[in-house]
Amino acid sequence: MATVVVISVEGQDGLWVADLDAGTVLPLPAPKAGGLKVVTDLRATGATVTKGVNVAVTVQSAEAAFSGHYDG
C-alpha cells in the first residue's frame, strides 16, 4: 500500500508530498512532464483528481481534526 500522497488544497497554488511513514510534508516542485503534469494542468481548469484516496477533507486546524471536526 502506498504511504506517500501528493496533495493540494483548493484555492492554493502548488502540490505537496506527504510521506506518512516519515511524518513529513514537503512542497513538490511543479512537474514539467508525466502524469503529475497532466494532473496539475487539470487542476488549473478546476478539476478534482483522486486516485487511491478514500477520505480527504479540509480542516481549519489539526486541533479541529483531532476533535472530530472538518469543514462542511
Short mmCIF file of C-alpha atoms in Angstrom, two decimals:
data_model
loop_
_atom_site.label_atom_id
_atom_site.label_comp_id
_atom_site.label_asym_id
_atom_site.label_seq_id
_atom_site.Cartn_x
_atom_site.Cartn_y
_atom_site.Cartn_z
CA MET A 1 0.00 0.00 0.00
CA ALA A 2 1.22 3.48 -0.84
CA THR A 3 2.31 5.58 2.10
CA VAL A 4 3.13 8.72 0.11
CA VAL A 5 0.34 11.05 -1.03
CA VAL A 6 0.50 14.06 -3.38
CA ILE A 7 -2.00 16.65 -2.21
CA SER A 8 -3.20 20.17 -2.94
CA VAL A 9 -5.80 22.45 -1.43
CA GLU A 10 -8.44 24.27 -3.46
CA GLY A 11 -7.61 27.95 -3.77
CA GLN A 12 -3.90 27.48 -3.11
CA ASP A 13 -1.11 27.02 -5.63
CA GLY A 14 1.27 24.10 -5.63
CA LEU A 15 1.42 20.46 -4.73
CA TRP A 16 2.67 18.81 -1.57
CA VAL A 17 4.13 15.37 -0.90
CA ALA A 18 3.05 13.79 2.39
CA ASP A 19 5.20 10.84 3.44
CA LEU A 20 3.04 9.10 6.02
CA ASP A 21 5.79 6.77 7.23
CA ALA A 22 8.28 9.60 7.76
CA GLY A 23 5.64 12.01 9.07
CA THR A 24 6.72 14.74 6.68
CA VAL A 25 5.00 17.08 4.23
CA LEU A 26 7.15 18.89 1.68
CA PRO A 27 6.40 21.15 -1.28
CA LEU A 28 6.65 19.42 -4.64
CA PRO A 29 8.28 21.41 -7.44
CA ALA A 30 5.92 22.00 -10.38
CA PRO A 31 6.14 18.90 -12.58
CA LYS A 32 7.37 19.55 -16.12
CA ALA A 33 6.25 16.23 -17.64
CA GLY A 34 4.47 12.97 -16.85
CA GLY A 35 1.30 12.08 -15.04
CA LEU A 36 1.61 14.74 -12.35
CA LYS A 37 1.97 17.41 -15.05
CA VAL A 38 -1.34 16.22 -16.51
CA VAL A 39 -2.92 16.35 -13.04
CA THR A 40 -1.53 19.85 -12.47
CA ASP A 41 -2.96 21.01 -15.81
CA LEU A 42 -6.36 19.51 -14.98
CA ARG A 43 -6.32 21.12 -11.56
CA ALA A 44 -5.70 24.52 -13.18
CA THR A 45 -9.02 24.13 -15.02
CA GLY A 46 -10.89 23.46 -11.77
CA ALA A 47 -10.90 19.66 -11.97
CA THR A 48 -10.53 17.49 -8.90
CA VAL A 49 -8.41 14.37 -9.36
CA THR A 50 -8.39 11.47 -6.89
CA LYS A 51 -6.81 8.07 -7.14
CA GLY A 52 -6.31 5.62 -4.29
CA VAL A 53 -7.72 8.00 -1.67
CA ASN A 54 -10.97 7.21 0.11
CA VAL A 55 -11.14 10.15 2.54
CA ALA A 56 -9.92 13.72 2.03
CA VAL A 57 -11.42 16.70 3.84
CA THR A 58 -10.15 20.13 4.80
CA VAL A 59 -9.98 21.28 8.39
CA GLN A 60 -9.24 24.65 9.99
CA SER A 61 -6.53 23.20 12.25
CA ALA A 62 -5.02 19.98 13.50
CA GLU A 63 -6.89 20.58 16.75
CA ALA A 64 -10.19 20.58 14.85
CA ALA A 65 -9.30 17.30 13.14
CA PHE A 66 -8.30 15.64 16.41
CA SER A 67 -11.63 16.69 17.93
CA GLY A 68 -13.54 15.18 15.00
CA HIS A 69 -14.47 18.35 13.08
CA TYR A 70 -13.99 19.19 9.40
CA ASP A 71 -15.12 21.93 7.03
CA GLY A 72 -18.51 21.12 5.54
#
